[in-house]
GROMACS .gro file of C-alpha atoms in nm:
model
  504
    1MET     CA    1   4.805   4.171  -4.863
    2LEU     CA    2   4.552   3.923  -4.704
    3THR     CA    3   4.197   3.926  -4.601
    4ILE     CA    4   3.977   3.692  -4.376
    5GLN     CA    5   3.642   3.720  -4.414
    6HIS     CA    6   3.396   3.530  -4.189
    7CYS     CA    7   3.600   3.342  -3.943
    8LEU     CA    8   3.474   3.129  -3.696
    9ILE     CA    9   3.648   2.902  -3.489
   10LYS     CA   10   3.383   2.634  -3.277
   11THR     CA   11   3.624   2.354  -3.031
   12ASP     CA   12   3.453   2.003  -3.028
   13LEU     CA   13   3.237   2.160  -2.700
   14ASN     CA   14   3.054   2.380  -2.972
   15ARG     CA   15   3.251   2.639  -2.749
   16VAL     CA   16   3.296   2.974  -2.987
   17LEU     CA   17   3.637   3.100  -2.962
   18VAL     CA   18   3.624   3.339  -3.295
   19ASN     CA   19   3.306   3.447  -3.416
   20ASP     CA   20   3.242   3.586  -3.738
   21LEU     CA   21   3.609   3.797  -3.794
   22SER     CA   22   3.679   3.994  -4.097
   23PHE     CA   23   4.029   4.237  -4.192
   24SER     CA   24   4.262   4.268  -4.438
   25ALA     CA   25   4.673   4.275  -4.341
   26ASN     CA   26   4.825   4.481  -4.592
   27SER     CA   27   5.171   4.557  -4.645
   28HIS     CA   28   5.381   4.705  -4.375
   29ASP     CA   29   5.029   4.631  -4.119
   30ARG     CA   30   5.141   4.466  -3.775
   31ILE     CA   31   4.794   4.331  -3.683
   32ALA     CA   32   4.905   4.269  -3.247
   33ILE     CA   33   4.633   3.926  -3.173
   34ILE     CA   34   4.516   4.025  -2.793
   35GLY     CA   35   4.286   3.886  -2.578
   36GLU     CA   36   4.293   3.640  -2.197
   37GLU     CA   37   4.391   3.320  -2.190
   38GLY     CA   38   4.231   3.064  -2.375
   39ASN     CA   39   4.059   3.289  -2.607
   40GLY     CA   40   4.191   3.119  -2.876
   41LYS     CA   41   4.512   3.354  -3.017
   42SER     CA   42   4.741   3.071  -3.114
   43THR     CA   43   4.413   2.861  -3.231
   44LEU     CA   44   4.340   3.158  -3.450
   45LEU     CA   45   4.673   3.208  -3.612
   46LYS     CA   46   4.700   2.822  -3.709
   47ALA     CA   47   4.362   2.826  -3.887
   48ILE     CA   48   4.472   3.149  -4.066
   49GLY     CA   49   4.750   2.949  -4.122
   50SER     CA   50   4.663   2.630  -4.182
   51ILE     CA   51   4.939   2.553  -3.969
   52PRO     CA   52   4.919   2.147  -3.800
   53ASP     CA   53   4.823   2.141  -3.505
   54ALA     CA   54   4.575   1.861  -3.265
   55PHE     CA   55   4.351   2.080  -3.108
   56LEU     CA   56   4.262   2.250  -3.419
   57ASP     CA   57   4.214   1.945  -3.560
   58GLN     CA   58   3.906   1.859  -3.349
   59CYS     CA   59   3.758   2.214  -3.420
   60THR     CA   60   3.519   2.317  -3.649
   61VAL     CA   61   3.702   2.612  -3.876
   62SER     CA   62   3.526   2.833  -4.108
   63MET     CA   63   3.658   3.131  -4.347
   64GLN     CA   64   3.685   3.300  -4.737
   65ARG     CA   65   4.079   3.371  -4.718
   66TRP     CA   66   4.208   3.566  -5.011
   67PRO     CA   67   4.417   3.481  -5.196
   68SER     CA   68   4.400   3.099  -5.127
   69HIS     CA   69   4.794   3.027  -5.213
   70CYS     CA   70   4.918   3.260  -4.986
   71PHE     CA   71   5.273   3.236  -4.806
   72PHE     CA   72   5.303   3.166  -4.470
   73GLY     CA   73   5.625   3.220  -4.210
   74TYR     CA   74   5.495   3.065  -3.907
   75LEU     CA   75   5.686   3.145  -3.563
   76LYS     CA   76   5.607   2.878  -3.309
   77GLN     CA   77   5.542   2.962  -2.931
   78ASN     CA   78   5.858   2.677  -2.846
   79LEU     CA   79   6.056   2.457  -3.045
   80ALA     CA   80   6.024   2.116  -3.062
   81PRO     CA   81   6.255   1.851  -2.924
   82ASP     CA   82   6.385   1.737  -3.240
   83ASP     CA   83   6.439   2.104  -3.333
   84LEU     CA   84   6.636   2.141  -3.077
   85VAL     CA   85   6.907   1.902  -3.107
   86MET     CA   86   6.975   2.001  -3.460
   87SER     CA   87   7.302   2.243  -3.527
   88ALA     CA   88   7.156   2.593  -3.580
   89GLN     CA   89   7.285   2.579  -3.966
   90ALA     CA   90   7.072   2.257  -4.016
   91PHE     CA   91   6.726   2.412  -3.817
   92VAL     CA   92   6.787   2.728  -4.079
   93LEU     CA   93   6.828   2.548  -4.393
   94MET     CA   94   6.588   2.289  -4.303
   95ASP     CA   95   6.298   2.404  -4.574
   96GLY     CA   96   6.570   2.438  -4.843
   97GLY     CA   97   6.751   2.816  -4.758
   98ASP     CA   98   7.054   2.918  -4.918
   99GLU     CA   99   7.347   2.926  -4.676
  100ARG     CA  100   7.494   3.237  -4.862
  101GLU     CA  101   7.154   3.485  -4.771
  102PHE     CA  102   7.192   3.293  -4.426
  103ALA     CA  103   7.562   3.419  -4.377
  104ARG     CA  104   7.525   3.758  -4.469
  105LEU     CA  105   7.137   3.766  -4.258
  106ALA     CA  106   7.359   3.602  -3.951
  107ALA     CA  107   7.635   3.848  -3.992
  108ILE     CA  108   7.316   4.138  -3.983
  109HIS     CA  109   7.155   4.012  -3.698
  110LEU     CA  110   7.358   3.752  -3.539
  111SER     CA  111   7.675   3.975  -3.531
  112ASN     CA  112   7.817   3.879  -3.192
  113LEU     CA  113   7.837   3.424  -3.290
  114THR     CA  114   8.081   3.343  -3.524
  115VAL     CA  115   8.092   3.058  -3.839
  116LEU     CA  116   8.177   2.791  -3.524
  117ASP     CA  117   7.835   2.894  -3.312
  118MET     CA  118   7.659   2.750  -3.635
  119ASP     CA  119   7.740   2.416  -3.534
  120ARG     CA  120   7.597   2.426  -3.203
  121PRO     CA  121   7.247   2.279  -3.129
  122MET     CA  122   6.950   2.477  -3.095
  123ARG     CA  123   6.927   2.384  -2.752
  124THR     CA  124   7.287   2.577  -2.636
  125PHE     CA  125   7.158   2.932  -2.784
  126SER     CA  126   6.985   3.168  -2.578
  127GLY     CA  127   6.639   3.265  -2.588
  128GLY     CA  128   6.686   3.569  -2.794
  129GLU     CA  129   6.912   3.387  -3.005
  130LYS     CA  130   6.672   3.093  -3.140
  131VAL     CA  131   6.375   3.383  -3.182
  132LYS     CA  132   6.667   3.544  -3.463
  133LEU     CA  133   6.781   3.192  -3.589
  134GLN     CA  134   6.357   3.108  -3.611
  135LEU     CA  135   6.313   3.430  -3.814
  136ILE     CA  136   6.618   3.400  -4.058
  137ARG     CA  137   6.492   3.101  -4.130
  138LEU     CA  138   6.137   3.205  -4.257
  139MET     CA  139   6.298   3.567  -4.405
  140LEU     CA  140   6.525   3.268  -4.634
  141ALA     CA  141   6.162   3.099  -4.731
  142HIS     CA  142   6.015   3.471  -4.846
  143PRO     CA  143   5.672   3.382  -4.697
  144ASP     CA  144   5.376   3.699  -4.794
  145VAL     CA  145   5.288   3.712  -4.473
  146TYR     CA  146   5.432   3.615  -4.138
  147LEU     CA  147   5.221   3.509  -3.802
  148LEU     CA  148   5.423   3.549  -3.492
  149ASP     CA  149   5.329   3.346  -3.236
  150GLU     CA  150   5.463   3.504  -2.881
  151PRO     CA  151   5.804   3.567  -3.069
  152THR     CA  152   5.909   3.816  -2.703
  153ASN     CA  153   5.849   3.535  -2.446
  154ASP     CA  154   6.187   3.476  -2.282
  155LEU     CA  155   6.342   3.794  -2.446
  156ASP     CA  156   6.577   4.034  -2.284
  157LEU     CA  157   6.521   4.396  -2.331
  158GLU     CA  158   6.781   4.426  -2.583
  159THR     CA  159   6.652   4.196  -2.770
  160LEU     CA  160   6.330   4.343  -2.728
  161ASP     CA  161   6.471   4.613  -2.909
  162TRP     CA  162   6.593   4.446  -3.158
  163LEU     CA  163   6.287   4.237  -3.234
  164GLU     CA  164   6.088   4.621  -3.286
  165THR     CA  165   6.295   4.728  -3.534
  166TRP     CA  166   6.281   4.383  -3.700
  167MET     CA  167   5.923   4.362  -3.742
  168MET     CA  168   5.871   4.783  -3.809
  169ASN     CA  169   6.156   4.675  -4.083
  170GLN     CA  170   5.956   4.441  -4.296
  171ARG     CA  171   5.720   4.461  -4.580
  172GLU     CA  172   5.538   4.206  -4.552
  173PRO     CA  173   5.230   4.185  -4.312
  174ILE     CA  174   5.261   4.006  -4.044
  175LEU     CA  175   4.999   3.916  -3.725
  176PHE     CA  176   5.142   3.815  -3.373
  177VAL     CA  177   5.037   3.785  -3.021
  178SER     CA  178   5.205   3.875  -2.713
  179HIS     CA  179   5.179   3.985  -2.381
  180ASP     CA  180   5.439   4.270  -2.370
  181VAL     CA  181   5.218   4.605  -2.323
  182TYR     CA  182   5.521   4.786  -2.467
  183PHE     CA  183   5.594   4.600  -2.713
  184LEU     CA  184   5.233   4.638  -2.866
  185LYS     CA  185   5.213   5.018  -2.770
  186GLN     CA  186   5.532   5.053  -3.060
  187VAL     CA  187   5.453   4.835  -3.259
  188SER     CA  188   5.101   4.731  -3.380
  189THR     CA  189   4.935   4.904  -3.675
  190GLN     CA  190   4.603   4.738  -3.561
  191VAL     CA  191   4.441   4.519  -3.297
  192ILE     CA  192   4.243   4.152  -3.331
  193HIS     CA  193   4.072   4.138  -2.996
  194LEU     CA  194   3.911   3.837  -2.896
  195GLU     CA  195   3.672   3.784  -2.619
  196GLN     CA  196   3.468   3.592  -2.433
  197ARG     CA  197   3.218   3.810  -2.236
  198LYS     CA  198   2.962   3.622  -1.981
  199ARG     CA  199   3.134   3.375  -1.768
  200LYS     CA  200   3.278   3.260  -2.090
  201GLN     CA  201   2.930   3.199  -2.305
  202GLU     CA  202   2.922   3.461  -2.522
  203ALA     CA  203   3.238   3.517  -2.774
  204HIS     CA  204   3.331   3.838  -2.893
  205SER     CA  205   3.588   3.917  -3.195
  206THR     CA  206   3.645   4.264  -3.279
  207TYR     CA  207   3.925   4.375  -3.567
  208ALA     CA  208   3.980   4.748  -3.513
  209GLY     CA  209   4.247   4.930  -3.760
  210ILE     CA  210   4.425   5.119  -3.531
  211PRO     CA  211   4.670   5.072  -3.322
  212PHE     CA  212   4.700   4.907  -2.963
  213ALA     CA  213   4.746   5.253  -2.703
  214GLU     CA  214   4.475   5.374  -2.935
  215TYR     CA  215   4.251   5.097  -2.966
  216MET     CA  216   4.269   5.019  -2.526
  217HIS     CA  217   4.143   5.464  -2.505
  218GLU     CA  218   3.859   5.412  -2.798
  219ARG     CA  219   3.762   5.064  -2.579
  220SER     CA  220   3.803   5.223  -2.256
  221GLN     CA  221   3.600   5.540  -2.360
  222MET     CA  222   3.306   5.316  -2.536
  223ILE     CA  223   3.309   5.051  -2.193
  224LEU     CA  224   3.280   5.404  -1.986
  225LYS     CA  225   3.001   5.565  -2.184
  226THR     CA  226   2.780   5.240  -2.289
  227ASN     CA  227   2.788   5.133  -1.840
  228GLN     CA  228   2.677   5.484  -1.878
  229VAL     CA  229   2.359   5.464  -2.055
  230ALA     CA  230   2.285   5.087  -1.946
  231ARG     CA  231   2.232   5.178  -1.581
  232LYS     CA  232   2.035   5.479  -1.645
  233GLU     CA  233   1.821   5.288  -1.871
  234HIS     CA  234   1.821   5.019  -1.592
  235ALA     CA  235   1.764   5.279  -1.367
  236ASP     CA  236   1.467   5.447  -1.565
  237HIS     CA  237   1.307   5.121  -1.672
  238HIS     CA  238   1.313   5.019  -1.245
  239GLU     CA  239   1.147   5.377  -1.233
  240ARG     CA  240   0.863   5.267  -1.402
  241LEU     CA  241   0.783   4.947  -1.318
  242GLN     CA  242   0.764   5.076  -0.984
  243ARG     CA  243   0.543   5.348  -1.104
  244TRP     CA  244   0.295   5.095  -1.322
  245GLN     CA  245   0.315   4.870  -0.998
  246GLN     CA  246   0.152   5.120  -0.781
  247LEU     CA  247  -0.083   5.236  -1.025
  248TYR     CA  248  -0.170   4.830  -1.127
  249GLN     CA  249  -0.223   4.782  -0.682
  250LYS     CA  250  -0.474   5.105  -0.682
  251VAL     CA  251  -0.675   4.985  -1.006
  252ASP     CA  252  -0.702   4.647  -0.875
  253HIS     CA  253  -0.798   4.767  -0.531
  254ALA     CA  254  -1.002   4.972  -0.696
  255GLN     CA  255  -1.195   4.694  -0.952
  256ALA     CA  256  -1.260   4.457  -0.594
  257THR     CA  257  -1.397   4.764  -0.429
  258VAL     CA  258  -1.633   4.910  -0.702
  259SER     CA  259  -1.994   4.899  -0.603
  260ARG     CA  260  -2.174   4.604  -0.798
  261SER     CA  261  -2.438   4.910  -0.811
  262ASN     CA  262  -2.162   5.104  -1.030
  263ALA     CA  263  -2.146   4.943  -1.391
  264HIS     CA  264  -2.028   5.254  -1.564
  265GLY     CA  265  -1.698   5.302  -1.332
  266GLY     CA  266  -1.631   4.902  -1.358
  267GLN     CA  267  -1.661   4.879  -1.685
  268LEU     CA  268  -1.381   5.224  -1.696
  269LEU     CA  269  -1.141   5.003  -1.431
  270LYS     CA  270  -1.205   4.712  -1.667
  271LYS     CA  271  -1.024   4.906  -1.931
  272HIS     CA  272  -0.804   5.092  -1.726
  273MET     CA  273  -0.674   4.678  -1.672
  274ARG     CA  274  -0.660   4.586  -1.978
  275HIS     CA  275  -0.427   4.959  -2.073
  276LEU     CA  276  -0.194   4.826  -1.810
  277LYS     CA  277  -0.183   4.503  -1.884
  278ALA     CA  278  -0.052   4.582  -2.210
  279GLN     CA  279   0.185   4.884  -2.087
  280LYS     CA  280   0.351   4.610  -1.866
  281ARG     CA  281   0.377   4.359  -2.179
  282GLN     CA  282   0.544   4.701  -2.335
  283LEU     CA  283   0.809   4.729  -2.057
  284ASP     CA  284   0.877   4.365  -2.069
  285GLN     CA  285   0.985   4.385  -2.393
  286LYS     CA  286   1.206   4.678  -2.402
  287THR     CA  287   1.559   4.560  -2.518
  288LEU     CA  288   1.772   4.822  -2.268
  289THR     CA  289   2.168   4.845  -2.308
  290SER     CA  290   2.304   4.562  -2.129
  291LYS     CA  291   2.633   4.656  -1.903
  292ILE     CA  292   2.926   4.537  -1.997
  293GLU     CA  293   3.158   4.386  -1.771
  294PRO     CA  294   3.520   4.334  -1.966
  295GLU     CA  295   3.634   4.014  -1.926
  296GLU     CA  296   3.992   4.097  -1.803
  297ALA     CA  297   3.830   4.330  -1.444
  298LEU     CA  298   4.072   4.135  -1.238
  299LYS     CA  299   3.949   4.238  -0.879
  300LEU     CA  300   4.219   4.114  -0.690
  301ASN     CA  301   4.363   4.295  -0.384
  302PHE     CA  302   4.619   4.122  -0.084
  303ASP     CA  303   4.501   4.062   0.280
  304PHE     CA  304   4.744   4.144   0.442
  305ASN     CA  305   4.863   4.464   0.298
  306HIS     CA  306   4.922   4.634   0.640
  307PRO     CA  307   5.178   4.871   0.626
  308GLU     CA  308   5.499   4.768   0.665
  309ARG     CA  309   5.687   4.940   1.007
  310ARG     CA  310   6.032   4.786   1.054
  311LYS     CA  311   6.283   5.038   0.826
  312GLY     CA  312   6.609   4.989   0.683
  313ILE     CA  313   6.757   4.635   0.578
  314LEU     CA  314   6.555   4.318   0.562
  315PHE     CA  315   6.854   4.148   0.391
  316GLU     CA  316   7.233   4.147   0.268
  317LYS     CA  317   7.346   3.886   0.049
  318THR     CA  318   7.668   3.784  -0.078
  319LEU     CA  319   7.715   3.551  -0.338
  320ASP     CA  320   8.077   3.485  -0.445
  321SER     CA  321   7.999   3.303  -0.755
  322LEU     CA  322   7.706   3.138  -0.961
  323SER     CA  323   7.687   2.799  -1.184
  324ILE     CA  324   7.458   2.603  -1.392
  325GLY     CA  325   7.713   2.250  -1.309
  326ASN     CA  326   8.000   2.324  -1.406
  327HIS     CA  327   7.894   2.600  -1.609
  328LEU     CA  328   8.051   2.960  -1.455
  329LEU     CA  329   7.771   3.169  -1.485
  330GLY     CA  330   7.948   3.495  -1.300
  331ASN     CA  331   8.121   3.608  -0.991
  332ASN     CA  332   8.113   3.887  -0.731
  333TYR     CA  333   7.689   3.887  -0.611
  334HIS     CA  334   7.611   4.142  -0.362
  335LEU     CA  335   7.239   4.177  -0.284
  336GLN     CA  336   7.083   4.479  -0.040
  337ILE     CA  337   6.718   4.524  -0.031
  338HIS     CA  338   6.559   4.739   0.199
  339TYR     CA  339   6.142   4.669   0.428
  340GLY     CA  340   5.886   4.837   0.124
  341GLU     CA  341   6.145   4.813  -0.125
  342LYS     CA  342   6.002   4.722  -0.473
  343LEU     CA  343   6.347   4.596  -0.646
  344GLY     CA  344   6.365   4.532  -1.020
  345LEU     CA  345   6.643   4.285  -1.113
  346ILE     CA  346   6.681   4.259  -1.536
  347GLY     CA  347   6.957   4.049  -1.731
  348ALA     CA  348   7.056   3.950  -2.054
  349ASN     CA  349   6.901   3.577  -2.128
  350GLY     CA  350   7.106   3.389  -2.004
  351VAL     CA  351   7.321   3.553  -1.727
  352GLY     CA  352   7.129   3.342  -1.478
  353LYS     CA  353   6.862   3.534  -1.344
  354SER     CA  354   6.591   3.221  -1.282
  355VAL     CA  355   6.892   3.013  -1.108
  356TYR     CA  356   7.006   3.275  -0.885
  357LEU     CA  357   6.603   3.349  -0.724
  358GLU     CA  358   6.613   2.989  -0.718
  359GLN     CA  359   6.931   2.983  -0.473
  360LEU     CA  360   6.798   3.275  -0.296
  361CYS     CA  361   6.454   3.144  -0.173
  362GLU     CA  362   6.665   2.863  -0.047
  363TRP     CA  363   6.831   3.099   0.167
  364VAL     CA  364   6.585   3.321   0.221
  365GLY     CA  365   6.361   3.077   0.459
  366SER     CA  366   6.701   2.975   0.628
  367GLN     CA  367   6.705   3.288   0.738
  368GLY     CA  368   6.371   3.261   0.860
  369ILE     CA  369   6.241   3.541   0.667
  370SER     CA  370   5.925   3.452   0.537
  371PHE     CA  371   5.813   3.487   0.143
  372ALA     CA  372   5.622   3.397  -0.088
  373PHE     CA  373   5.740   3.267  -0.405
  374MET     CA  374   5.660   3.275  -0.797
  375PRO     CA  375   5.908   3.050  -1.026
  376GLN     CA  376   5.927   3.131  -1.390
  377ASP     CA  377   5.853   2.742  -1.481
  378TYR     CA  378   5.580   2.689  -1.298
  379PHE     CA  379   5.574   2.273  -1.304
  380LYS     CA  380   5.849   2.290  -1.072
  381ARG     CA  381   5.745   2.341  -0.753
  382LEU     CA  382   5.360   2.248  -0.857
  383ASP     CA  383   5.151   1.890  -0.838
  384ILE     CA  384   4.959   1.899  -1.143
  385HIS     CA  385   4.704   1.717  -1.002
  386GLN     CA  386   4.624   1.916  -0.728
  387GLN     CA  387   4.275   2.104  -0.751
  388VAL     CA  388   4.319   2.440  -0.799
  389VAL     CA  389   4.126   2.574  -0.501
  390ASP     CA  390   4.362   2.386  -0.291
  391PHE     CA  391   4.642   2.488  -0.462
  392VAL     CA  392   4.510   2.909  -0.401
  393ALA     CA  393   4.367   2.826  -0.066
  394SER     CA  394   4.590   2.865   0.234
  395SER     CA  395   4.477   2.596   0.464
  396SER     CA  396   4.214   2.331   0.360
  397ASN     CA  397   4.027   2.409   0.657
  398LYS     CA  398   3.623   2.538   0.512
  399GLN     CA  399   3.674   2.867   0.559
  400ASP     CA  400   3.998   2.918   0.386
  401ARG     CA  401   3.881   2.727   0.119
  402GLU     CA  402   3.573   2.932   0.093
  403HIS     CA  403   3.764   3.308   0.071
  404ALA     CA  404   4.009   3.099  -0.208
  405ARG     CA  405   3.695   3.010  -0.401
  406ASP     CA  406   3.563   3.423  -0.350
  407ILE     CA  407   3.901   3.515  -0.495
  408LEU     CA  408   3.877   3.255  -0.795
  409GLY     CA  409   3.552   3.377  -0.886
  410SER     CA  410   3.706   3.715  -0.871
  411LEU     CA  411   3.926   3.621  -1.157
  412LYS     CA  412   3.638   3.550  -1.323
  413LEU     CA  413   3.743   3.125  -1.361
  414THR     CA  414   3.422   2.921  -1.307
  415VAL     CA  415   3.310   2.680  -1.034
  416GLN     CA  416   3.401   2.346  -1.323
  417GLU     CA  417   3.736   2.519  -1.322
  418MET     CA  418   3.788   2.575  -0.951
  419GLU     CA  419   3.738   2.226  -0.945
  420GLY     CA  420   3.910   2.064  -1.163
  421THR     CA  421   4.301   2.013  -1.149
  422LEU     CA  422   4.639   2.217  -1.246
  423PHE     CA  423   4.656   1.985  -1.532
  424GLU     CA  424   4.391   2.161  -1.714
  425CYS     CA  425   4.509   2.489  -1.658
  426SER     CA  426   4.707   2.706  -1.927
  427LEU     CA  427   4.948   2.899  -1.880
  428GLY     CA  428   4.791   3.202  -1.846
  429MET     CA  429   4.551   3.119  -1.570
  430ILE     CA  430   4.797   2.943  -1.322
  431ALA     CA  431   5.046   3.271  -1.368
  432LYS     CA  432   4.708   3.386  -1.169
  433LEU     CA  433   4.662   3.151  -0.957
  434TYR     CA  434   5.029   3.247  -0.804
  435LEU     CA  435   4.863   3.557  -0.785
  436ALA     CA  436   4.598   3.499  -0.597
  437ARG     CA  437   4.789   3.262  -0.378
  438CYS     CA  438   5.037   3.581  -0.316
  439ALA     CA  439   4.757   3.747  -0.267
  440LEU     CA  440   4.635   3.509   0.053
  441SER     CA  441   4.998   3.497   0.243
  442ASP     CA  442   5.071   3.673   0.495
  443VAL     CA  443   5.474   3.742   0.411
  444SER     CA  444   5.723   3.977   0.424
  445LEU     CA  445   5.880   3.912   0.074
  446LEU     CA  446   5.744   3.796  -0.243
  447ILE     CA  447   6.003   3.665  -0.454
  448LEU     CA  448   5.822   3.680  -0.855
  449ASP     CA  449   6.010   3.588  -1.161
  450GLU     CA  450   5.849   3.711  -1.459
  451PRO     CA  451   5.518   3.753  -1.346
  452THR     CA  452   5.368   3.915  -1.654
  453ARG     CA  453   5.459   3.685  -1.881
  454ASN     CA  454   5.177   3.443  -1.962
  455LEU     CA  455   4.908   3.679  -1.830
  456SER     CA  456   4.699   3.920  -2.123
  457PRO     CA  457   4.790   4.272  -2.181
  458LEU     CA  458   4.428   4.368  -2.094
  459SER     CA  459   4.518   4.250  -1.755
  460LEU     CA  460   4.824   4.433  -1.705
  461ASP     CA  461   4.709   4.782  -1.568
  462ALA     CA  462   4.551   4.567  -1.265
  463ILE     CA  463   4.814   4.374  -1.169
  464ILE     CA  464   5.052   4.711  -1.186
  465ASP     CA  465   4.785   4.874  -0.943
  466LEU     CA  466   4.816   4.552  -0.738
  467PHE     CA  467   5.157   4.573  -0.684
  468ARG     CA  468   5.186   4.911  -0.640
  469SER     CA  469   4.959   4.937  -0.310
  470TYR     CA  470   5.116   4.630  -0.167
  471GLN     CA  471   5.337   4.799   0.142
  472LYS     CA  472   5.581   4.545   0.191
  473THR     CA  473   5.902   4.377  -0.003
  474VAL     CA  474   5.882   4.276  -0.342
  475LEU     CA  475   6.210   4.154  -0.583
  476VAL     CA  476   6.084   4.091  -0.908
  477VAL     CA  477   6.265   3.943  -1.239
  478SER     CA  478   6.093   4.076  -1.532
  479HIS     CA  479   6.176   4.212  -1.881
  480ASP     CA  480   5.865   4.341  -1.891
  481ARG     CA  481   5.908   4.745  -1.917
  482GLU     CA  482   5.622   4.841  -1.844
  483PHE     CA  483   5.544   4.605  -1.558
  484LEU     CA  484   5.911   4.803  -1.412
  485ASN     CA  485   5.824   5.108  -1.460
  486GLY     CA  486   5.462   5.086  -1.335
  487VAL     CA  487   5.592   4.902  -1.005
  488CYS     CA  488   5.993   4.869  -0.931
  489THR     CA  489   6.133   5.216  -0.719
  490ARG     CA  490   6.459   5.066  -0.789
  491LYS     CA  491   6.695   4.877  -1.069
  492VAL     CA  492   6.964   4.665  -1.029
  493GLU     CA  493   7.083   4.510  -1.355
  494MET     CA  494   7.261   4.127  -1.293
  495THR     CA  495   7.562   4.061  -1.507
  496ALA     CA  496   7.833   3.816  -1.547
  497ASP     CA  497   8.060   4.038  -1.293
  498GLY     CA  498   7.755   4.039  -1.024
  499PHE     CA  499   7.513   4.336  -0.995
  500GLN     CA  500   7.493   4.692  -1.126
  501GLU     CA  501   7.274   4.973  -1.024
  502LEU     CA  502   7.058   5.153  -1.250
  503ALA     CA  503   6.967   5.534  -1.264
  504GLY     CA  504   6.589   5.617  -1.239
   0.00000   0.00000   0.00000
């Protein structure tokens, strides 16, 4: 069991990330930490586990933690460079784990690998295999509580299923961060929600002892009810102020025109005016219910979303083989995509989906097909020193820059963030900027590589609605089952032997 009381985390700029958070984690609990990018999810995990971190060192952290000597098993979001050059066996046994127990766990969870594979450097394993090796290392340490930071990143569908099963079979409490809505619905038993409301001026930290799907439903109902009450209260208050103003003007006019010979009438009017001023003080002091504007409420639409009038095949492409350097990934890739289609491309880790998209972009451009591309590795195709508004704007003219600012405002960016550089943005923010750029692009085809991987799960419904309403053509690589099911009209699996059409 783990109990946290009155957790407060404040940055060196005095911005509160976590505000008076209290919760308990018991056996078999799987607590999802959710929130928009930059709200402190990873920072909270590290603070709870006392994990060394440069950013955390600059923060003010206070909390009561019981038991004080709890042992945590922490899974990093990304492996360090030194970890990647170690052999799998050296990495897993780094903390003094038992070699025979490692062999037993590897046989269960990495049955596709041999003993010889354990001598390979960590960098040579797929994303899913790296996660499994990290978890085996943690299991060998027998932690009291698991802290998992983005364990679902870079996992294929098969490994996601494995991770769901693994987490649900653990007795120890698990606190985890994930952007995968389907995964959150399947696994979570409780939720911690970190919010930054009122343009990031007000931190709200909520613990809910219910699963993610139930929390999201109850929260949406609460917001709906609160906003209905707020609208009625504000309308009633406005009506009272108007009535007061009319009465005040009437009495004020009567005072100005009352005859000096009518002393009694003048006294009554003065008394009435004092009463009105007292009423105004009461009206001004009345506390009204505030409307809740959810932080994740994206207001994004495609500028050029007119119906696709062309019919038939947009393009047809055959690729005899696909390689990275001298390493052959597969053969016989034939892809046909029609105008207006939304095609989802899935496949195992390491099969070459991102490599294929990069090559496809070059070919599509050479065919004169207009397209916009959102890569998985954002930094391959952007200048980190570019100003945010310039990255999103379709041109440098004043009108396009102002329109870009309007779009960025709808994404809840502050003026300071708009005028900052891409270097200062979180991965989640850059993902939103790529989406905004796509929304401003007048193209025939959108090519997206894992568009939701760094976005808050709270934004997913709006993103699904955005692409569902798009009337042109989309080709997307994704492992996000909620997004695939909500957007794609057709799905194809990439294998070493080409593309396989999937039913449904």
